[in-house]
């Protein structure tokens, strides 16, 4: 009986450690957007500009909005889970842009756990044992075509 109690406590500690993992990594925007699913789902009706990327002249501004998405990371590599949740965050940006009447989102930055990070080439993603998350913020605008 004592053996089972010790084993149960040990397993409980290991499970708590596994659930507590939250590794924040940087992943390629270009690579994530080049996946076939991203191309199909995002289309080209809304343009996206990350960090300090140059963009056409802004004609109208709708505001600064964000997204905070999570996905099931179980049985996926961190990279796979992070690319998947990045696509989910990008889709939410696209849908918000369309509902506002914007044709672009500019100055997109990672905002994982309220830690704002600007990059033209990478996004931040937190990956744990069971969940991965991406938070993005950007300015919703109409740009010249």
PDB file of C-alpha atoms in Angstrom:
ATOM      1  CA  UNK A   1       0.000   0.000   0.000  1.00  0.00           C
ATOM      2  CA  UNK A   2       2.832   2.374   0.887  1.00  0.00           C
ATOM      3  CA  UNK A   3       4.471   1.593  -2.473  1.00  0.00           C
ATOM      4  CA  UNK A   4       1.355   2.732  -4.351  1.00  0.00           C
ATOM      5  CA  UNK A   5       1.134   5.937  -2.355  1.00  0.00           C
ATOM      6  CA  UNK A   6       4.762   6.813  -3.125  1.00  0.00           C
ATOM      7  CA  UNK A   7       4.256   5.943  -6.800  1.00  0.00           C
ATOM      8  CA  UNK A   8       1.116   8.112  -6.936  1.00  0.00           C
ATOM      9  CA  UNK A   9       2.904  11.098  -5.400  1.00  0.00           C
ATOM     10  CA  UNK A  10       5.855  10.685  -7.774  1.00  0.00           C
ATOM     11  CA  UNK A  11       3.552  10.524 -10.815  1.00  0.00           C
ATOM     12  CA  UNK A  12       1.649  13.562  -9.569  1.00  0.00           C
ATOM     13  CA  UNK A  13       4.875  15.561  -9.317  1.00  0.00           C
ATOM     14  CA  UNK A  14       5.961  14.513 -12.810  1.00  0.00           C
ATOM     15  CA  UNK A  15       2.569  15.430 -14.244  1.00  0.00           C
ATOM     16  CA  UNK A  16       2.662  18.844 -12.580  1.00  0.00           C
ATOM     17  CA  UNK A  17       6.121  19.490 -14.040  1.00  0.00           C
ATOM     18  CA  UNK A  18       5.015  18.381 -17.508  1.00  0.00           C
ATOM     19  CA  UNK A  19       1.950  20.636 -17.406  1.00  0.00           C
ATOM     20  CA  UNK A  20       4.011  23.593 -16.259  1.00  0.00           C
ATOM     21  CA  UNK A  21       6.231  23.650 -19.355  1.00  0.00           C
ATOM     22  CA  UNK A  22       5.893  26.937 -21.223  1.00  0.00           C
ATOM     23  CA  UNK A  23       8.786  27.348 -23.626  1.00  0.00           C
ATOM     24  CA  UNK A  24       8.664  30.573 -25.621  1.00  0.00           C
ATOM     25  CA  UNK A  25      10.297  30.276 -29.018  1.00  0.00           C
ATOM     26  CA  UNK A  26      10.703  32.261 -32.220  1.00  0.00           C
ATOM     27  CA  UNK A  27       9.455  30.826 -35.498  1.00  0.00           C
ATOM     28  CA  UNK A  28       9.682  31.939 -39.122  1.00  0.00           C
ATOM     29  CA  UNK A  29       6.738  33.982 -40.389  1.00  0.00           C
ATOM     30  CA  UNK A  30       7.686  33.219 -43.996  1.00  0.00           C
ATOM     31  CA  UNK A  31       7.820  29.473 -43.366  1.00  0.00           C
ATOM     32  CA  UNK A  32       4.474  29.441 -41.547  1.00  0.00           C
ATOM     33  CA  UNK A  33       2.769  31.509 -44.256  1.00  0.00           C
ATOM     34  CA  UNK A  34       4.216  29.331 -47.030  1.00  0.00           C
ATOM     35  CA  UNK A  35       2.363  26.241 -45.782  1.00  0.00           C
ATOM     36  CA  UNK A  36      -0.376  25.196 -48.184  1.00  0.00           C
ATOM     37  CA  UNK A  37      -3.109  25.538 -45.527  1.00  0.00           C
ATOM     38  CA  UNK A  38      -2.032  29.112 -44.813  1.00  0.00           C
ATOM     39  CA  UNK A  39      -2.119  30.054 -48.498  1.00  0.00           C
ATOM     40  CA  UNK A  40      -5.583  28.541 -48.937  1.00  0.00           C
ATOM     41  CA  UNK A  41      -7.146  29.989 -45.789  1.00  0.00           C
ATOM     42  CA  UNK A  42      -5.595  33.451 -45.805  1.00  0.00           C
ATOM     43  CA  UNK A  43      -5.912  34.135 -49.525  1.00  0.00           C
ATOM     44  CA  UNK A  44      -4.943  37.627 -50.668  1.00  0.00           C
ATOM     45  CA  UNK A  45      -7.918  39.834 -49.783  1.00  0.00           C
ATOM     46  CA  UNK A  46      -6.069  41.230 -46.743  1.00  0.00           C
ATOM     47  CA  UNK A  47      -2.385  42.187 -46.802  1.00  0.00           C
ATOM     48  CA  UNK A  48      -0.210  41.601 -43.732  1.00  0.00           C
ATOM     49  CA  UNK A  49       2.890  43.599 -42.788  1.00  0.00           C
ATOM     50  CA  UNK A  50       4.985  42.519 -39.812  1.00  0.00           C
ATOM     51  CA  UNK A  51       7.186  44.648 -37.590  1.00  0.00           C
ATOM     52  CA  UNK A  52       8.663  47.547 -39.522  1.00  0.00           C
ATOM     53  CA  UNK A  53       7.991  46.193 -43.036  1.00  0.00           C
ATOM     54  CA  UNK A  54       7.259  48.960 -45.484  1.00  0.00           C
ATOM     55  CA  UNK A  55       3.738  49.140 -46.858  1.00  0.00           C
ATOM     56  CA  UNK A  56       1.759  51.327 -49.262  1.00  0.00           C
ATOM     57  CA  UNK A  57       0.317  54.637 -48.092  1.00  0.00           C
ATOM     58  CA  UNK A  58      -2.380  54.345 -45.414  1.00  0.00           C
ATOM     59  CA  UNK A  59      -5.662  55.910 -46.537  1.00  0.00           C
ATOM     60  CA  UNK A  60      -7.831  55.073 -43.522  1.00  0.00           C
ATOM     61  CA  UNK A  61      -7.240  53.727 -39.999  1.00  0.00           C
ATOM     62  CA  UNK A  62      -9.663  51.565 -38.023  1.00  0.00           C
ATOM     63  CA  UNK A  63      -7.692  50.989 -34.839  1.00  0.00           C
ATOM     64  CA  UNK A  64      -5.249  48.717 -33.083  1.00  0.00           C
ATOM     65  CA  UNK A  65      -6.578  45.237 -32.329  1.00  0.00           C
ATOM     66  CA  UNK A  66      -5.167  41.923 -31.210  1.00  0.00           C
ATOM     67  CA  UNK A  67      -5.716  38.225 -31.030  1.00  0.00           C
ATOM     68  CA  UNK A  68      -4.725  35.583 -28.496  1.00  0.00           C
ATOM     69  CA  UNK A  69      -5.116  32.042 -29.776  1.00  0.00           C
ATOM     70  CA  UNK A  70      -4.382  28.668 -28.215  1.00  0.00           C
ATOM     71  CA  UNK A  71      -4.270  25.211 -29.741  1.00  0.00           C
ATOM     72  CA  UNK A  72      -3.906  21.632 -28.647  1.00  0.00           C
ATOM     73  CA  UNK A  73      -0.194  20.820 -28.715  1.00  0.00           C
ATOM     74  CA  UNK A  74      -0.486  17.241 -27.529  1.00  0.00           C
ATOM     75  CA  UNK A  75       1.481  14.822 -29.708  1.00  0.00           C
ATOM     76  CA  UNK A  76       2.802  17.656 -31.929  1.00  0.00           C
ATOM     77  CA  UNK A  77       6.250  19.165 -32.141  1.00  0.00           C
ATOM     78  CA  UNK A  78       6.519  22.716 -30.798  1.00  0.00           C
ATOM     79  CA  UNK A  79       7.131  23.975 -34.328  1.00  0.00           C
ATOM     80  CA  UNK A  80       4.083  22.183 -35.745  1.00  0.00           C
ATOM     81  CA  UNK A  81       1.816  23.383 -32.922  1.00  0.00           C
ATOM     82  CA  UNK A  82       3.158  26.945 -33.165  1.00  0.00           C
ATOM     83  CA  UNK A  83       2.698  27.138 -36.937  1.00  0.00           C
ATOM     84  CA  UNK A  84      -0.867  25.853 -36.541  1.00  0.00           C
ATOM     85  CA  UNK A  85      -1.807  28.354 -33.827  1.00  0.00           C
ATOM     86  CA  UNK A  86      -0.078  31.173 -35.760  1.00  0.00           C
ATOM     87  CA  UNK A  87      -2.366  30.405 -38.706  1.00  0.00           C
ATOM     88  CA  UNK A  88      -5.354  30.520 -36.359  1.00  0.00           C
ATOM     89  CA  UNK A  89      -4.240  33.941 -35.065  1.00  0.00           C
ATOM     90  CA  UNK A  90      -3.699  35.194 -38.627  1.00  0.00           C
ATOM     91  CA  UNK A  91      -7.182  34.023 -39.621  1.00  0.00           C
ATOM     92  CA  UNK A  92      -8.634  35.958 -36.718  1.00  0.00           C
ATOM     93  CA  UNK A  93      -6.738  39.075 -37.854  1.00  0.00           C
ATOM     94  CA  UNK A  94      -8.040  38.566 -41.404  1.00  0.00           C
ATOM     95  CA  UNK A  95     -11.645  38.163 -40.231  1.00  0.00           C
ATOM     96  CA  UNK A  96     -11.432  41.255 -38.020  1.00  0.00           C
ATOM     97  CA  UNK A  97      -9.897  43.276 -40.865  1.00  0.00           C
ATOM     98  CA  UNK A  98     -12.707  42.259 -43.202  1.00  0.00           C
ATOM     99  CA  UNK A  99     -15.388  43.069 -40.627  1.00  0.00           C
ATOM    100  CA  UNK A 100     -13.840  46.532 -40.065  1.00  0.00           C
ATOM    101  CA  UNK A 101     -13.562  47.215 -43.812  1.00  0.00           C
ATOM    102  CA  UNK A 102      -9.737  47.128 -43.782  1.00  0.00           C
ATOM    103  CA  UNK A 103      -7.648  45.671 -46.594  1.00  0.00           C
ATOM    104  CA  UNK A 104      -4.442  45.386 -44.552  1.00  0.00           C
ATOM    105  CA  UNK A 105      -3.018  44.822 -41.100  1.00  0.00           C
ATOM    106  CA  UNK A 106       0.248  46.680 -40.535  1.00  0.00           C
ATOM    107  CA  UNK A 107       2.778  46.847 -37.707  1.00  0.00           C
ATOM    108  CA  UNK A 108       1.930  43.295 -36.633  1.00  0.00           C
ATOM    109  CA  UNK A 109       3.807  42.346 -33.475  1.00  0.00           C
ATOM    110  CA  UNK A 110       3.895  39.316 -31.198  1.00  0.00           C
ATOM    111  CA  UNK A 111       2.357  39.975 -27.804  1.00  0.00           C
ATOM    112  CA  UNK A 112       2.828  36.679 -25.965  1.00  0.00           C
ATOM    113  CA  UNK A 113       2.039  37.118 -22.257  1.00  0.00           C
ATOM    114  CA  UNK A 114       1.919  40.904 -22.838  1.00  0.00           C
ATOM    115  CA  UNK A 115       5.566  40.917 -23.938  1.00  0.00           C
ATOM    116  CA  UNK A 116       5.460  42.986 -27.130  1.00  0.00           C
ATOM    117  CA  UNK A 117       8.046  41.872 -29.702  1.00  0.00           C
ATOM    118  CA  UNK A 118       8.478  43.430 -33.130  1.00  0.00           C
ATOM    119  CA  UNK A 119      10.058  41.445 -35.956  1.00  0.00           C
ATOM    120  CA  UNK A 120       9.789  41.457 -39.734  1.00  0.00           C
ATOM    121  CA  UNK A 121      10.699  37.772 -39.902  1.00  0.00           C
ATOM    122  CA  UNK A 122       9.682  35.905 -36.718  1.00  0.00           C
ATOM    123  CA  UNK A 123       6.721  35.451 -34.378  1.00  0.00           C
ATOM    124  CA  UNK A 124       6.766  34.352 -30.738  1.00  0.00           C
ATOM    125  CA  UNK A 125       4.939  31.259 -29.549  1.00  0.00           C
ATOM    126  CA  UNK A 126       4.589  29.675 -26.141  1.00  0.00           C
ATOM    127  CA  UNK A 127       4.531  25.883 -26.257  1.00  0.00           C
ATOM    128  CA  UNK A 128       3.684  23.595 -23.379  1.00  0.00           C
ATOM    129  CA  UNK A 129       3.017  19.904 -23.086  1.00  0.00           C
ATOM    130  CA  UNK A 130      -0.659  20.245 -23.974  1.00  0.00           C
ATOM    131  CA  UNK A 131      -1.195  23.799 -25.272  1.00  0.00           C
ATOM    132  CA  UNK A 132       0.568  26.247 -27.605  1.00  0.00           C
ATOM    133  CA  UNK A 133      -0.325  29.916 -27.903  1.00  0.00           C
ATOM    134  CA  UNK A 134       0.280  32.917 -30.151  1.00  0.00           C
ATOM    135  CA  UNK A 135      -0.846  36.487 -29.505  1.00  0.00           C
ATOM    136  CA  UNK A 136      -0.579  39.136 -32.211  1.00  0.00           C
ATOM    137  CA  UNK A 137      -1.484  42.823 -32.371  1.00  0.00           C
ATOM    138  CA  UNK A 138      -1.631  45.144 -35.353  1.00  0.00           C
ATOM    139  CA  UNK A 139      -3.123  48.244 -36.916  1.00  0.00           C
ATOM    140  CA  UNK A 140      -6.123  47.716 -39.187  1.00  0.00           C
ATOM    141  CA  UNK A 141      -6.055  50.026 -42.182  1.00  0.00           C
ATOM    142  CA  UNK A 142      -6.988  50.651 -45.793  1.00  0.00           C
ATOM    143  CA  UNK A 143      -3.872  51.015 -47.923  1.00  0.00           C
ATOM    144  CA  UNK A 144      -3.405  52.185 -51.505  1.00  0.00           C
ATOM    145  CA  UNK A 145      -3.478  49.380 -54.003  1.00  0.00           C
TER     146      UNK A 145
END
